[in-house]
Amino acid sequence: MVKQGNIQISSENMMPIIKKWLYSDKDIFLREIVANGIDAITKYKKLISMGEANADESEFSIKIFIDKDAKTLTVEDNGIGMTEEEVEKYITQIAFSGAADFVSKYEKAGGDGIIGHFGLGFYSAYMVSENIEIFTKSYREGAQGVHWASDGENVYTIEECDKQDRGTKIVMHIATEEKEFLEEGTIRGLIEKYCAFMPYPIYLNYTGKDDKVLNTTQPLYLKNPKDCTDEEYKEFYRNTFHDYSDPLFWIHLNMEYPFRLKGILYFPKVKNKVELERGQVKLYCNQVFIADNIKEVIPEYLLLLKGVIDCPDIPLNVSRSFLQNDRQVQKISKHITKKVADKLTGLYKTDQEKFEKSWSDLSVFVKLGCLKDEDFYSKVKDCVIFKDLNGKYQTLEAFAGIKEPEKGADGETQTQTAEGQGGEKDKKEPVKIYYVSDEVGQAQYINMFRSAGLNAIVCDTFIDPHFISYLEYKETGKYQFLRIDADVDAALKADGEKADAKELEESFKAALKNTQIAVKAEKFKSADIPAVINVAEFSRRFGEMNAFYGLAGADTDRDMTIVLNTANPVIASFVSLSEDKKSFVANQVYYLAMLSYKKLAPEEMNDFSKNTVELLKQYIG
Ligand code: ADP
Ligand code: MG
């Protein structure tokens, strides 16, 4: 006998609303339907374990079928099944009230996007279906098959049917506009995204012969870390992220109390900004995929990592803005941060060599973490290292000689930083730390530093300018960072020499075509180079900051000075030259210095070439 019923809630208005709101995330319908099948199997297995149902031989599984001719997508499970009363109760009544609940909660949440389940799972399939049929048979002795059908608007039918096997079959009649969900590729993609780690095998278009299981029912993160091998971790990484370069290292999270949290976080090899943005942390709840990169749960900088996190205790039936303020979620987030910091400091202590080798990949992540999270900074600050001009890695404190370098230093004496070693004697003066932002472009400065017996650190990632400002601010008064071309006269001048060269400075300036630049003379330790360009650190940073924000005044060359080296013979004899020669020499010296600082302007380049050709002609006589 066919029974007909009216759905009581004003569902004619509901479906369009649900369809519209869930629209952007239509894909999740398959997750919901498959997850229901998984739940049904779990429930049945529970009954078996309690002795309330009998185990049989058949494998527990979810089978998905596509029938393009009939335009149906079918999901079949051999779980607990439903009786007629259960269908009426769980599908018709509860789910429809679930929909009402959804709407009211959604409105309360300010409609800012929903994560996952709402007890609305089954009805999400109406986002892609114009009609859905359920064929189900309960595990109970002598249960009768049940057939339910509804277009999801306001009517449903329910009747007996002669389903043979225990379990539930959901037949979705896919709407014409949604026919992509009848493509095998689309469905495979959805299974891979949402069902990759579900606990029972999932098959597509099952034939009974050589069928491939599409999911990993026992993902590695569930295993005890003690029992996992490096190769397994790498393989899990490859399979999950399709990244074929091995990760640097990983953290296996495995916690039961005070909340359940399992997962693996990988540190990928990262070379540049673009790759950085490709991090991916997938959030699961009981092996069901919820979302990628939820920054409410995982601190934003940790999203640069790749990994999976399974946390059944995250309240998912709430809005994202609520999640952000949830204490439990904050605890989870803190725990993850701590584990990451522990891993880094642990590795630095136990395997410094590996740590140093990985540093170029790690440093951007670590520095970003420090910038974003003071807590993280205080945890990892002792393992933030810098490469110096000799390729040696050390902490800033060790570099600046503030305290003894960590054990493992090879006993060789530290190269002196410019005036930097005064830290002990004079606590008030910040230690000057010279840094290189471009080892090739600043090669001449590096050479000068080297031959003067000075050292500098390399800060050449895009995040370093921000990071050194942060360090100056966090460690107030401890360090002063100067780019290697910012304070050359102080760094390179010969000790105790104060050149008095007013005449030289003035006549050189008068001969220069560039009238903006300041001229200053010093006696350097080395006679090799006639002049260098010096741009005050503060002015340069200010210009860079403006450029970064696209502001006016983005000129990074404000307050530029050319420092003449009176130890160099060309400079030493400059004042005695004829006016003609002065002009030639001054500009040529300036171009040379500029070339080592950065590129010349086009007209300057022209002039420089002309002069050089002139010199060559004279040279060959
Ligand atoms: P939820 O899964 O959050 O309870 P759903 O709308 O997905 O909400 O499902 C409603 C209810 O319908 C389930 O709780 C379950 O009792 C029943 N149900 C749905 N699908 C199945 C199935 N494949 N087998 C058995 N029962 C099911
Ligand atoms: Mg469900």
Tab-separated table of C-alpha atoms and ligand atoms in Angstrom, residues 32 35-36 39 117 121-122, ligand 2:
chain	number	residue	atom	x	y	z
A	32	GLU	CA	27.109	13.655	3.351
A	35	ALA	CA	29.160	9.537	5.442
A	36	ASN	CA	25.617	8.414	6.237
A	39	ASP	CA	27.647	5.740	9.923
A	117	HIS	CA	27.316	18.987	9.073
A	121	GLY	CA	23.314	15.929	5.445
A	122	PHE	CA	20.760	13.937	3.580
B	2	MG	MG	24.563	12.549	7.889
